[in-house]
CSV table of C-alpha atoms and ligand atoms in Angstrom, one decimal:
chain,number,residue,atom,x,y,z
P,80,MET,CA,-18.6,-21.4,-7.8
P,81,ARG,CA,-21.2,-23.1,-5.9
P,82,LEU,CA,-22.3,-21.5,-2.6
P,83,SER,CA,-22.7,-25.1,-1.1
P,84,ARG,CA,-19.2,-25.7,-1.3
P,85,TYR,CA,-17.8,-22.1,-0.9
P,86,PHE,CA,-16.2,-21.1,2.4
P,87,LEU,CA,-18.5,-17.8,3.1
P,88,PRO,CA,-19.0,-17.7,7.0
P,89,ILE,CA,-21.7,-14.9,6.8
P,90,LEU,CA,-22.6,-13.3,10.3
P,91,LYS,CA,-26.3,-12.7,11.0
P,92,GLU,CA,-25.6,-10.3,13.9
P,93,ASN,CA,-23.6,-7.2,13.8
P,94,PRO,CA,-20.1,-7.8,15.3
P,95,ARG,CA,-20.0,-5.6,18.4
P,96,GLU,CA,-16.5,-4.6,17.8
P,97,ALA,CA,-17.1,-2.9,14.7
P,98,ASP,CA,-17.4,0.8,14.6
P,99,ILE,CA,-17.9,1.8,10.9
P,100,VAL,CA,-19.8,0.4,8.2
P,101,SER,CA,-16.9,-1.2,6.2
P,102,HIS,CA,-15.7,-3.2,9.2
P,103,ARG,CA,-19.1,-4.4,9.8
P,104,LEU,CA,-19.8,-5.4,6.5
P,105,MET,CA,-16.3,-7.2,6.0
P,106,LEU,CA,-16.9,-9.2,9.1
P,107,ARG,CA,-20.6,-9.8,8.1
P,108,ALA,CA,-19.9,-10.7,4.6
P,109,GLY,CA,-17.3,-13.2,5.6
P,110,MET,CA,-14.4,-11.3,4.0
P,111,ILE,CA,-12.1,-11.0,7.0
P,112,ARG,CA,-11.3,-12.4,10.3
P,113,GLN,CA,-9.7,-10.8,13.1
P,114,GLN,CA,-6.6,-12.8,14.8
P,115,ALA,CA,-5.1,-10.4,17.0
P,116,ALA,CA,-5.3,-6.5,17.6
P,117,GLY,CA,-5.0,-5.0,14.0
P,118,SER,CA,-4.3,-8.3,12.2
P,119,PHE,CA,-6.7,-9.8,10.0
P,120,SER,CA,-6.9,-13.3,7.7
P,121,TRP,CA,-8.6,-12.6,4.3
P,122,LEU,CA,-11.1,-15.5,3.6
P,123,PRO,CA,-12.0,-16.5,0.2
P,124,LEU,CA,-14.6,-13.5,-0.6
P,125,GLY,CA,-12.2,-11.1,0.5
P,126,MET,CA,-9.3,-12.4,-1.0
P,127,ARG,CA,-10.9,-12.2,-4.4
P,128,VAL,CA,-11.4,-8.4,-3.8
P,129,LEU,CA,-7.8,-8.3,-3.0
P,130,ASP,CA,-6.5,-9.9,-5.9
P,131,LYS,CA,-8.8,-7.6,-8.2
P,132,VAL,CA,-7.4,-4.7,-6.5
P,133,ASN,CA,-3.8,-5.6,-6.7
P,134,ARG,CA,-4.2,-6.3,-10.4
P,135,ILE,CA,-5.4,-2.9,-11.1
P,136,ILE,CA,-2.7,-1.4,-8.9
P,137,ARG,CA,-0.2,-3.3,-10.7
P,138,GLU,CA,-1.6,-2.6,-14.2
P,139,GLU,CA,-1.4,1.1,-13.5
P,140,GLN,CA,2.1,1.0,-11.9
P,141,ASN,CA,3.2,-1.1,-15.1
P,142,ARG,CA,1.7,1.3,-17.4
P,143,ALA,CA,3.4,4.1,-15.7
P,144,GLY,CA,7.0,2.5,-16.2
P,145,ALA,CA,7.4,1.0,-12.8
P,146,GLN,CA,8.7,-2.8,-12.4
P,147,GLU,CA,7.6,-5.2,-9.9
P,148,ILE,CA,9.9,-6.9,-7.7
P,149,LEU,CA,9.4,-8.4,-4.1
P,150,MET,CA,11.2,-7.7,-1.0
P,151,PRO,CA,11.2,-9.7,2.2
P,152,THR,CA,9.0,-8.3,5.3
P,153,ILE,CA,11.9,-9.0,7.8
P,154,GLN,CA,14.7,-6.6,7.6
P,155,SER,CA,18.2,-6.4,9.1
P,156,ALA,CA,18.5,-3.5,11.6
P,157,GLU,CA,22.0,-2.8,9.9
P,158,LEU,CA,20.4,-1.2,7.0
P,159,TRP,CA,18.4,1.1,9.2
P,160,ARG,CA,21.3,2.3,11.1
P,161,GLU,CA,22.9,3.4,7.9
P,162,SER,CA,20.0,5.7,7.3
P,163,GLY,CA,19.9,6.7,10.6
P,164,ARG,CA,16.0,5.5,10.9
P,165,TYR,CA,16.5,2.7,13.4
P,166,ASP,CA,16.7,4.9,16.2
P,167,ASP,CA,14.4,7.6,14.8
P,168,TYR,CA,11.4,5.2,13.9
P,169,GLY,CA,9.9,4.7,17.5
P,170,LYS,CA,7.6,2.2,19.2
P,171,GLU,CA,5.8,1.8,15.6
P,172,MET,CA,8.5,-0.6,14.4
P,173,LEU,CA,8.4,-3.7,15.4
P,174,ARG,CA,11.9,-5.0,16.7
P,175,ILE,CA,13.0,-8.7,16.7
P,176,LYS,CA,16.1,-10.6,17.6
P,177,ASP,CA,17.0,-13.7,15.6
P,178,ARG,CA,18.7,-16.7,17.2
P,179,HIS,CA,22.0,-15.0,17.1
P,180,GLU,CA,20.8,-12.2,18.6
P,181,ARG,CA,20.8,-10.0,15.5
P,182,ASP,CA,18.6,-7.1,15.6
P,183,MET,CA,15.9,-7.5,13.0
P,184,LEU,CA,12.8,-5.8,12.3
P,185,TYR,CA,9.3,-6.3,10.5
P,186,GLY,CA,9.5,-3.8,7.7
P,187,PRO,CA,7.1,-0.7,8.2
P,188,THR,CA,8.3,0.5,4.7
P,189,ASN,CA,11.2,-0.2,2.5
P,190,GLU,CA,13.3,3.0,1.4
P,191,GLU,CA,16.5,1.3,2.8
P,192,MET,CA,16.3,-1.9,1.3
P,193,VAL,CA,15.4,-0.9,-2.0
P,194,THR,CA,18.1,1.6,-1.8
P,195,ASP,CA,20.4,-1.2,-1.3
P,196,ILE,CA,19.4,-2.9,-4.0
P,197,PHE,CA,20.0,0.0,-6.3
P,198,ARG,CA,23.4,0.9,-5.0
P,199,SER,CA,24.7,-2.9,-5.5
P,200,TYR,CA,23.7,-2.7,-9.2
P,201,VAL,CA,23.2,0.5,-10.9
P,202,ARG,CA,26.4,2.8,-11.7
P,203,SER,CA,25.2,5.1,-14.7
P,204,TYR,CA,22.8,7.9,-15.3
P,205,LYS,CA,21.9,5.7,-18.6
P,206,ASP,CA,20.1,3.2,-16.5
P,207,LEU,CA,17.7,6.0,-15.2
P,208,PRO,CA,15.0,6.6,-14.5
P,209,LEU,CA,14.3,3.6,-12.8
P,210,ASN,CA,11.1,2.8,-10.4
P,211,LEU,CA,10.8,-0.5,-8.5
P,212,TYR,CA,7.8,-1.4,-6.5
P,213,HIS,CA,6.3,-4.2,-4.5
P,214,ILE,CA,3.0,-5.4,-2.9
P,215,GLN,CA,4.0,-6.7,0.5
P,216,TRP,CA,2.8,-6.9,4.1
P,217,LYS,CA,4.0,-4.1,6.3
P,218,PHE,CA,4.0,-3.9,10.2
P,219,ARG,CA,3.5,-0.9,12.2
P,220,ASP,CA,2.5,-1.2,15.8
P,221,GLU,CA,-0.1,1.7,15.6
P,222,VAL,CA,-1.1,3.1,19.0
P,223,ARG,CA,-4.9,2.8,18.2
P,224,PRO,CA,-5.1,-0.1,15.5
P,225,ARG,CA,-9.2,0.4,14.9
P,226,PHE,CA,-11.8,0.3,12.0
P,227,GLY,CA,-10.7,-3.1,10.9
P,228,VAL,CA,-8.4,-3.2,7.9
P,229,MET,CA,-8.7,0.6,7.7
P,230,ARG,CA,-5.9,1.2,10.5
P,231,SER,CA,-4.5,-2.3,11.2
P,232,ARG,CA,-0.9,-3.1,12.5
P,233,GLU,CA,-0.2,-5.8,9.6
P,234,PHE,CA,-1.6,-4.3,6.4
P,235,LEU,CA,-0.6,-4.6,2.8
P,236,MET,CA,1.1,-2.1,0.9
P,237,LYS,CA,2.1,-1.2,-2.6
P,238,ASP,CA,5.2,0.8,-2.3
P,239,ALA,CA,7.2,2.3,-5.2
P,240,TYR,CA,10.3,3.7,-5.1
P,241,SER,CA,11.9,5.9,-7.9
P,242,PHE,CA,15.5,6.9,-8.5
P,243,ASP,CA,16.6,9.8,-11.0
P,244,LEU,CA,19.7,11.7,-11.9
P,245,ASP,CA,18.6,14.9,-10.6
P,246,TYR,CA,15.5,16.9,-9.3
P,247,GLU,CA,13.9,17.5,-12.7
P,248,GLY,CA,14.1,13.8,-13.4
P,249,ALA,CA,12.6,13.1,-9.9
P,250,ARG,CA,9.9,15.4,-10.4
P,251,ALA,CA,8.6,13.9,-13.7
P,252,ALA,CA,8.9,10.3,-12.1
P,253,TYR,CA,6.6,12.0,-9.3
P,254,ASN,CA,4.1,13.1,-12.0
P,255,ARG,CA,4.0,9.8,-13.5
P,256,MET,CA,3.0,8.3,-10.2
P,257,PHE,CA,0.6,11.1,-9.5
P,258,VAL,CA,-1.4,10.2,-12.6
P,259,ALA,CA,-1.0,6.8,-12.2
P,260,TYR,CA,-2.8,6.9,-8.9
P,261,LEU,CA,-5.6,9.2,-10.5
P,262,ARG,CA,-6.2,6.2,-12.5
P,263,THR,CA,-6.0,3.4,-10.2
P,264,PHE,CA,-8.5,4.9,-7.8
P,265,GLU,CA,-10.9,5.7,-10.6
P,266,ARG,CA,-10.7,2.2,-11.8
P,267,VAL,CA,-11.6,0.9,-8.5
P,268,GLY,CA,-14.6,3.1,-8.5
P,269,LEU,CA,-13.3,5.7,-6.1
P,270,LYS,CA,-13.1,9.7,-6.7
P,271,SER,CA,-9.7,10.5,-5.2
P,272,ILE,CA,-8.6,14.0,-4.5
P,273,PRO,CA,-4.8,14.7,-4.3
P,274,MET,CA,-4.2,17.0,-1.3
P,275,ARG,CA,-0.9,19.0,-0.5
P,276,ALA,CA,0.8,16.9,2.4
P,277,ASP,CA,3.5,18.0,4.7
P,278,THR,CA,6.9,17.6,3.5
P,279,GLY,CA,8.5,18.4,6.8
P,280,PRO,CA,12.5,19.0,6.6
P,281,ILE,CA,12.7,17.8,3.1
P,282,GLY,CA,10.7,21.0,1.8
P,283,GLY,CA,9.2,21.6,-1.6
P,284,ASP,CA,5.7,20.9,-2.8
P,285,LEU,CA,6.2,17.2,-3.8
P,286,SER,CA,4.2,15.6,-1.3
P,287,HIS,CA,0.5,14.4,-1.9
P,288,GLU,CA,-2.1,12.5,-0.1
P,289,PHE,CA,-4.7,10.7,-2.4
P,290,ILE,CA,-7.9,11.4,-0.2
P,291,ILE,CA,-11.4,9.6,-0.5
P,292,LEU,CA,-14.4,11.6,0.9
P,293,ALA,CA,-16.2,9.5,3.5
P,294,ASP,CA,-17.9,10.4,6.5
P,295,THR,CA,-16.1,8.1,8.6
P,296,GLY,CA,-12.6,9.3,7.3
P,297,GLU,CA,-10.0,10.1,10.1
P,298,SER,CA,-9.0,13.5,8.8
P,299,ALA,CA,-10.9,16.6,8.1
P,300,VAL,CA,-10.3,17.8,4.7
P,301,PHE,CA,-11.2,21.0,2.7
P,302,CYS,CA,-11.4,21.1,-1.1
P,303,HIS,CA,-12.9,23.2,-4.2
P,304,ARG,CA,-15.8,21.5,-5.6
P,305,ASP,CA,-14.2,21.5,-9.2
P,306,PHE,CA,-12.4,18.5,-8.2
P,307,LEU,CA,-15.7,16.4,-8.4
P,308,ASP,CA,-16.0,17.4,-12.0
P,309,LEU,CA,-12.1,16.8,-13.1
P,310,LYS,CA,-11.9,14.3,-15.7
P,311,VAL,CA,-9.2,11.5,-14.9
P,312,PRO,CA,-7.1,10.8,-17.8
P,313,GLY,CA,-7.8,7.7,-20.1
P,314,GLU,CA,-5.7,4.8,-20.7
P,315,ASP,CA,-4.3,6.1,-23.8
P,316,VAL,CA,-2.4,8.7,-21.5
P,317,ASP,CA,1.2,8.9,-22.6
P,318,PHE,CA,3.6,8.4,-19.7
P,319,SER,CA,6.6,9.3,-22.0
P,320,ASP,CA,5.6,12.8,-22.6
P,321,ASP,CA,6.7,14.6,-19.5
P,322,ALA,CA,5.3,17.9,-20.4
P,323,ALA,CA,1.8,16.2,-21.0
P,324,ILE,CA,1.9,14.2,-17.7
P,325,ALA,CA,3.1,17.6,-15.9
P,326,GLY,CA,-0.1,19.4,-17.7
P,327,ILE,CA,-2.4,16.8,-15.8
P,328,VAL,CA,-0.7,17.3,-12.5
P,329,ARG,CA,-1.0,21.1,-12.8
P,330,GLU,CA,-4.8,20.7,-13.6
P,331,TRP,CA,-5.2,18.4,-10.5
P,332,THR,CA,-3.2,20.6,-8.2
P,333,THR,CA,-4.6,24.1,-9.0
P,334,PRO,CA,-7.9,24.0,-7.3
P,335,TYR,CA,-7.6,24.4,-3.3
P,336,ALA,CA,-7.3,20.8,-1.6
P,337,ALA,CA,-5.8,20.4,1.9
P,338,THR,CA,-6.2,18.2,5.0
P,339,GLU,CA,-6.5,19.7,8.4
P,340,GLU,CA,-2.3,19.7,8.9
P,341,MET,CA,-1.9,21.6,5.7
P,342,HIS,CA,-5.3,23.7,5.8
P,343,ASP,CA,-4.6,27.4,5.4
P,344,GLU,CA,-7.5,29.7,6.3
P,345,ALA,CA,-6.3,32.7,4.2
P,346,LEU,CA,-6.5,30.6,1.0
P,347,TRP,CA,-9.6,28.9,2.0
P,348,SER,CA,-11.4,32.2,2.4
P,349,GLY,CA,-10.4,32.9,-1.1
P,350,VAL,CA,-12.5,30.1,-2.4
P,351,ASP,CA,-16.0,31.1,-3.2
P,352,GLU,CA,-18.4,30.0,-0.4
P,353,GLY,CA,-20.7,28.0,-2.6
P,354,GLU,CA,-17.6,26.2,-3.9
P,355,ARG,CA,-16.4,25.1,-0.8
P,356,LEU,CA,-16.2,21.4,0.3
P,357,ALA,CA,-15.5,20.8,3.8
P,358,ALA,CA,-15.7,17.1,4.5
P,359,ARG,CA,-14.0,14.2,6.1
P,360,GLY,CA,-11.7,11.9,4.2
P,361,ILE,CA,-9.7,8.6,4.3
P,362,GLU,CA,-5.9,8.5,3.0
P,363,VAL,CA,-5.7,5.7,0.5
P,364,GLY,CA,-2.4,6.5,-1.1
P,365,HIS,CA,0.6,8.9,-0.3
P,366,ILE,CA,3.4,10.1,-2.9
P,367,PHE,CA,6.5,11.8,-1.6
P,368,HIS,CA,9.7,13.2,-3.1
P,369,PHE,CA,12.5,13.1,-0.6
P,370,GLY,CA,15.7,13.7,-2.8
P,371,GLU,CA,18.7,12.5,-1.4
P,372,LYS,CA,17.5,11.6,2.0
P,373,TYR,CA,18.6,8.0,1.7
P,374,SER,CA,20.7,8.0,-1.2
P,375,LYS,CA,23.4,10.0,0.7
P,376,PRO,CA,24.0,8.4,3.6
P,377,MET,CA,23.5,5.1,2.0
P,378,GLY,CA,26.0,5.9,-0.9
P,379,ALA,CA,23.5,5.3,-3.7
P,380,ARG,CA,25.2,7.3,-6.7
P,381,VAL,CA,25.5,7.1,-10.4
P,382,THR,CA,27.7,8.7,-13.0
P,383,GLY,CA,26.2,11.4,-14.7
P,384,PRO,CA,26.7,12.7,-18.2
P,385,ASP,CA,29.2,15.3,-16.9
P,386,GLY,CA,31.5,12.2,-15.7
P,387,LYS,CA,31.0,13.1,-12.2
P,388,ASP,CA,29.4,11.0,-9.3
P,389,HIS,CA,25.8,12.2,-8.2
P,390,PHE,CA,23.5,10.8,-5.3
P,391,VAL,CA,20.2,9.9,-6.8
P,392,SER,CA,17.3,11.9,-6.4
P,393,MET,CA,14.4,9.6,-4.8
P,394,GLY,CA,10.7,9.4,-4.3
P,395,SER,CA,8.4,6.9,-2.6
P,396,TYR,CA,4.6,6.1,-3.6
P,397,GLY,CA,2.2,4.1,-1.4
P,398,ILE,CA,-1.2,2.7,-1.6
P,399,GLY,CA,-2.8,0.6,0.9
P,400,PRO,CA,-4.9,-1.9,-0.9
P,401,THR,CA,-6.5,-3.4,2.2
P,402,ARG,CA,-7.4,0.1,3.6
P,403,LEU,CA,-8.5,1.1,0.0
P,404,ILE,CA,-11.1,-2.2,0.1
P,405,ALA,CA,-12.5,-0.8,3.4
P,406,ALA,CA,-12.8,3.1,1.6
P,407,ILE,CA,-14.4,1.3,-1.4
P,408,ILE,CA,-17.2,-0.1,1.2
P,409,GLU,CA,-17.4,3.4,3.1
P,410,ALA,CA,-18.1,4.9,-0.3
P,411,SER,CA,-20.5,2.3,-1.9
P,412,HIS,CA,-22.9,0.5,0.4
P,413,ASP,CA,-26.5,0.7,1.6
P,414,GLU,CA,-28.8,-0.5,4.3
P,415,ALA,CA,-28.7,-4.1,3.1
P,416,GLY,CA,-24.7,-4.3,2.3
P,417,ILE,CA,-22.0,-3.8,0.3
P,418,VAL,CA,-22.4,-2.5,-3.4
P,419,TRP,CA,-19.4,-3.4,-5.3
P,420,PRO,CA,-18.2,-1.5,-8.3
P,421,GLN,CA,-18.1,-3.9,-11.0
P,422,SER,CA,-14.1,-3.7,-11.4
P,423,VAL,CA,-13.5,-5.2,-8.0
P,424,ALA,CA,-16.6,-7.2,-7.3
P,425,PRO,CA,-15.6,-10.6,-5.9
P,426,PHE,CA,-18.0,-12.2,-8.6
P,427,ASP,CA,-20.0,-10.6,-11.3
P,428,ALA,CA,-23.3,-12.1,-10.3
P,429,ALA,CA,-25.2,-14.2,-7.9
P,430,LEU,CA,-27.3,-16.8,-9.4
P,431,ILE,CA,-30.0,-17.6,-7.1
P,432,ASN,CA,-32.0,-20.8,-7.2
P,433,MET,CA,-35.3,-20.2,-5.1
P,434,LYS,CA,-36.3,-23.8,-5.1
P,435,ALA,CA,-33.1,-25.9,-5.1
P,436,GLY,CA,-34.1,-29.7,-5.4
P,437,ASP,CA,-37.1,-28.5,-7.9
P,438,ALA,CA,-36.0,-30.4,-11.1
P,439,ALA,CA,-37.2,-27.4,-13.5
P,440,CYS,CA,-35.5,-24.8,-11.3
P,441,ASP,CA,-32.3,-26.8,-11.0
P,442,GLY,CA,-32.2,-27.5,-14.6
P,443,ALA,CA,-32.7,-23.9,-15.6
P,444,CYS,CA,-30.1,-22.9,-13.2
P,445,ASP,CA,-27.5,-25.6,-14.5
P,446,ALA,CA,-28.1,-24.2,-17.9
P,447,LEU,CA,-27.5,-20.5,-16.8
P,448,TYR,CA,-24.5,-21.2,-14.7
P,449,ALA,CA,-22.8,-22.8,-17.7
P,450,ALA,CA,-24.0,-20.1,-20.2
P,451,LEU,CA,-22.8,-17.1,-17.9
P,452,GLY,CA,-19.4,-18.9,-17.2
P,453,ALA,CA,-19.2,-19.2,-21.0
P,454,ALA,CA,-19.8,-15.5,-21.4
P,455,GLY,CA,-16.7,-14.8,-19.1
P,456,LEU,CA,-18.9,-13.8,-15.9
P,457,ASP,CA,-17.7,-15.1,-12.7
P,458,VAL,CA,-20.8,-16.5,-11.0
P,459,LEU,CA,-21.6,-17.4,-7.4
P,460,TYR,CA,-24.5,-19.8,-7.6
P,461,ASP,CA,-26.7,-20.1,-4.5
P,462,ASP,CA,-27.6,-23.9,-4.8
P,463,THR,CA,-28.2,-24.2,-0.8
P,464,ASP,CA,-31.5,-25.2,0.5
P,465,GLN,CA,-32.1,-22.0,2.3
P,466,ARG,CA,-35.3,-19.9,2.3
P,467,PRO,CA,-35.5,-17.3,-0.5
P,468,GLY,CA,-35.4,-14.5,1.9
P,469,ALA,CA,-32.3,-15.6,3.5
P,470,LYS,CA,-30.5,-16.0,-0.2
P,471,PHE,CA,-31.7,-12.5,-1.3
P,472,ALA,CA,-30.2,-11.1,2.2
P,473,THR,CA,-27.1,-13.0,1.5
P,474,ALA,CA,-26.7,-11.7,-2.1
P,475,ASP,CA,-27.5,-8.1,-1.0
P,476,LEU,CA,-25.0,-8.3,1.8
P,477,ILE,CA,-22.1,-9.4,-0.3
P,478,GLY,CA,-22.8,-6.9,-2.9
P,479,LEU,CA,-22.5,-8.7,-6.5
P,480,PRO,CA,-23.5,-6.3,-9.3
P,481,TRP,CA,-26.2,-8.6,-10.7
P,482,GLN,CA,-28.6,-11.0,-9.2
P,483,VAL,CA,-30.1,-13.6,-11.5
P,484,ILE,CA,-33.2,-15.0,-9.8
P,485,VAL,CA,-34.7,-18.3,-10.8
P,486,GLY,CA,-38.0,-19.4,-9.5
P,487,PRO,CA,-40.6,-21.9,-10.4
P,488,ARG,CA,-43.3,-19.6,-11.8
P,489,GLY,CA,-40.5,-17.7,-13.8
P,490,VAL,CA,-39.1,-20.9,-15.2
P,491,GLU,CA,-42.5,-22.0,-16.3
P,492,ALA,CA,-42.9,-18.9,-18.1
P,493,GLY,CA,-39.1,-19.5,-19.6
P,494,GLU,CA,-37.8,-16.2,-17.7
P,495,ALA,CA,-35.3,-15.4,-15.0
P,496,GLU,CA,-35.4,-12.1,-13.2
P,497,ILE,CA,-32.3,-9.9,-13.3
P,498,LYS,CA,-31.7,-7.4,-10.3
P,499,ASP,CA,-29.4,-4.6,-10.6
P,500,ARG,CA,-27.7,-4.4,-7.0
P,501,ARG,CA,-27.2,-0.6,-7.0
P,502,THR,CA,-30.7,0.5,-8.3
P,503,GLY,CA,-32.4,-2.4,-7.1
P,504,GLU,CA,-34.3,-2.6,-10.6
P,505,ARG,CA,-35.3,-5.8,-11.6
P,506,VAL,CA,-36.3,-7.1,-15.2
P,507,ALA,CA,-37.6,-10.3,-16.2
P,508,VAL,CA,-35.6,-11.9,-19.3
P,509,PRO,CA,-36.1,-15.0,-21.2
P,510,LEU,CA,-33.6,-17.6,-20.2
P,511,GLY,CA,-31.8,-17.8,-23.2
P,512,GLU,CA,-30.9,-14.0,-23.3
P,513,VAL,CA,-29.4,-13.8,-19.7
P,514,ALA,CA,-25.7,-14.3,-20.6
P,515,ALA,CA,-26.0,-12.0,-23.4
P,516,ARG,CA,-27.5,-9.4,-21.3
P,517,LEU,CA,-25.0,-9.5,-18.5
P,518,GLY,CA,-22.0,-10.3,-20.5
P,519,GLY,CA,-20.0,-7.2,-21.1
P,520,THR,CA,-22.8,-4.8,-19.5
P,521,PRO,CA,-21.1,-3.2,-16.4
P,522,ALA,CA,-23.9,-2.6,-13.8
P,523,ASP,CA,-22.4,0.5,-12.9
P,524,GLY,CA,-20.2,1.6,-15.9
P,525,THR,CA,-17.1,1.1,-14.3
P,526,PRO,CA,-14.5,0.0,-16.6
P,527,ALA,CA,-14.0,-3.8,-15.9
E,668,ATP,P1,-1.9,7.5,8.3
E,668,ATP,O1,-1.6,8.7,8.1
E,668,ATP,O2,-3.1,6.9,7.9
E,668,ATP,O3,-1.4,6.7,9.6
E,668,ATP,P2,0.8,7.1,6.8
E,668,ATP,O4,0.7,8.4,6.4
E,668,ATP,O5,1.5,6.6,8.1
E,668,ATP,O6,-0.7,6.6,7.1
E,668,ATP,P3,2.3,6.2,4.6
E,668,ATP,O7,3.4,5.7,5.1
E,668,ATP,O8,2.0,7.3,3.7
E,668,ATP,O9,1.1,5.9,5.7
E,668,ATP,O10,1.6,4.6,3.8
E,668,ATP,C1,1.2,4.6,2.6
E,668,ATP,C2,-0.3,4.0,2.6
E,668,ATP,O11,-0.3,2.9,3.4
E,668,ATP,C3,-1.4,4.9,3.2
E,668,ATP,O12,-1.7,5.9,2.3
E,668,ATP,C4,-2.3,3.9,3.5
E,668,ATP,O13,-3.0,3.5,2.4
E,668,ATP,C5,-1.7,2.7,4.0
E,668,ATP,N1,-1.5,2.7,5.3
E,668,ATP,C6,-0.7,3.2,6.2
E,668,ATP,N2,-0.8,2.9,7.4
E,668,ATP,C7,-1.9,1.9,7.6
E,668,ATP,C8,-2.5,1.1,8.5
E,668,ATP,N3,-2.1,1.4,9.6
E,668,ATP,N4,-3.5,0.3,7.9
E,668,ATP,C9,-3.8,0.2,6.7
E,668,ATP,N5,-3.2,0.7,5.9
E,668,ATP,C10,-2.2,1.8,6.2
E,669,MG,MG1,0.6,9.5,4.6
């Protein structure tokens, strides 16, 4: 992509409305535009990141056995009356009437709708386990939308819903999502820590929030330092082995970890003082087992091996891809701008022509652009006539893992400079070797 043709509305000044670094950088880098309180358009650079994040989420959901569907955003109030939540949900739900005066709503979540799909088709335990997910916009009329896409009113959610014959099956389904989440967050370059969450009237211990440590996080969190060294399972993890998956979950739920609401001073004082990590965190995912909460009132049942009818045992599993992108930036930036993990970077490299219009520089850049493309790299080629200083500032701000810098002196010597955005390290490399050097060499070691 040539920058001269690319819609990248960079802001020079810090936007006044942005209180936290991710919001500021997303606006400045031209990733998003605010359209109303808590509602944002995604511009081309932001869209590229969103696509990459969603792709990773999908791959890990699919790997764990979930199947993708797509449900509508606008739902009928009737379904929500069946579960009793139409009256319970309160002001966060945006309620709408259609032209026939029928009550509709913009979905804040999809338990009712997916339960309706399930009950319409599934009759036998032989069709279980089943896990259906979608990635769809949600609307919640938050009291205080703030921090950009971190807490917005319209936001994207990956929500998965599992259906099982009994608690044992539901627990195994829960564990699979737990492990899929560990892998998902690691692949987008984040260290996530699963923390016990409130199960309310459902009870039990099957609810975890996945938390990213960041100073700007909205919740106070407490955990054992052991989490920082725990190893996330590789892509060879066997999701059909319930015992092995349960073992991973056990390992990741043994050290102390809790958000403010679930914090237990007595247990906390049992953790060695030097091992205690009290910090702030961002909730990027939440998994929850709720048993028959919806299947019973909505009549979602299957015939079991015993020949009897059973209400299915369910769970739901959410990730906010839009919030996740803000969390990635909170965790990975510096004074000059964003520092993307390779796996979600909007482009792999910026190709910076320091003297556009100079025949030698243009020629070298055209050849590099072609060679990098042929090596499978996505390149943003800065072919504009801006000053070099401005080009460097833009490249740093948008945070691509590599910068390939081409200037008249270098070209004369047959070289370009490669800058690693994360470390700032620069090396001169012969023009003919740049593509080979960058192809398949993640700047930060995150899996591509
Ligand atoms: P919070 O406690 O932050 O309000 P929640 O517990 O209401 O979130 P869930 O219902 O668990 O959220 O939703 C699943 C995921 O959706 C969250 O983990 C988060 O990543 C994302 N999410 C929820 N609310 C928002 C929001 N207002 N803006 C952006 N993402 C959100
Ligand atoms: Mg939650």
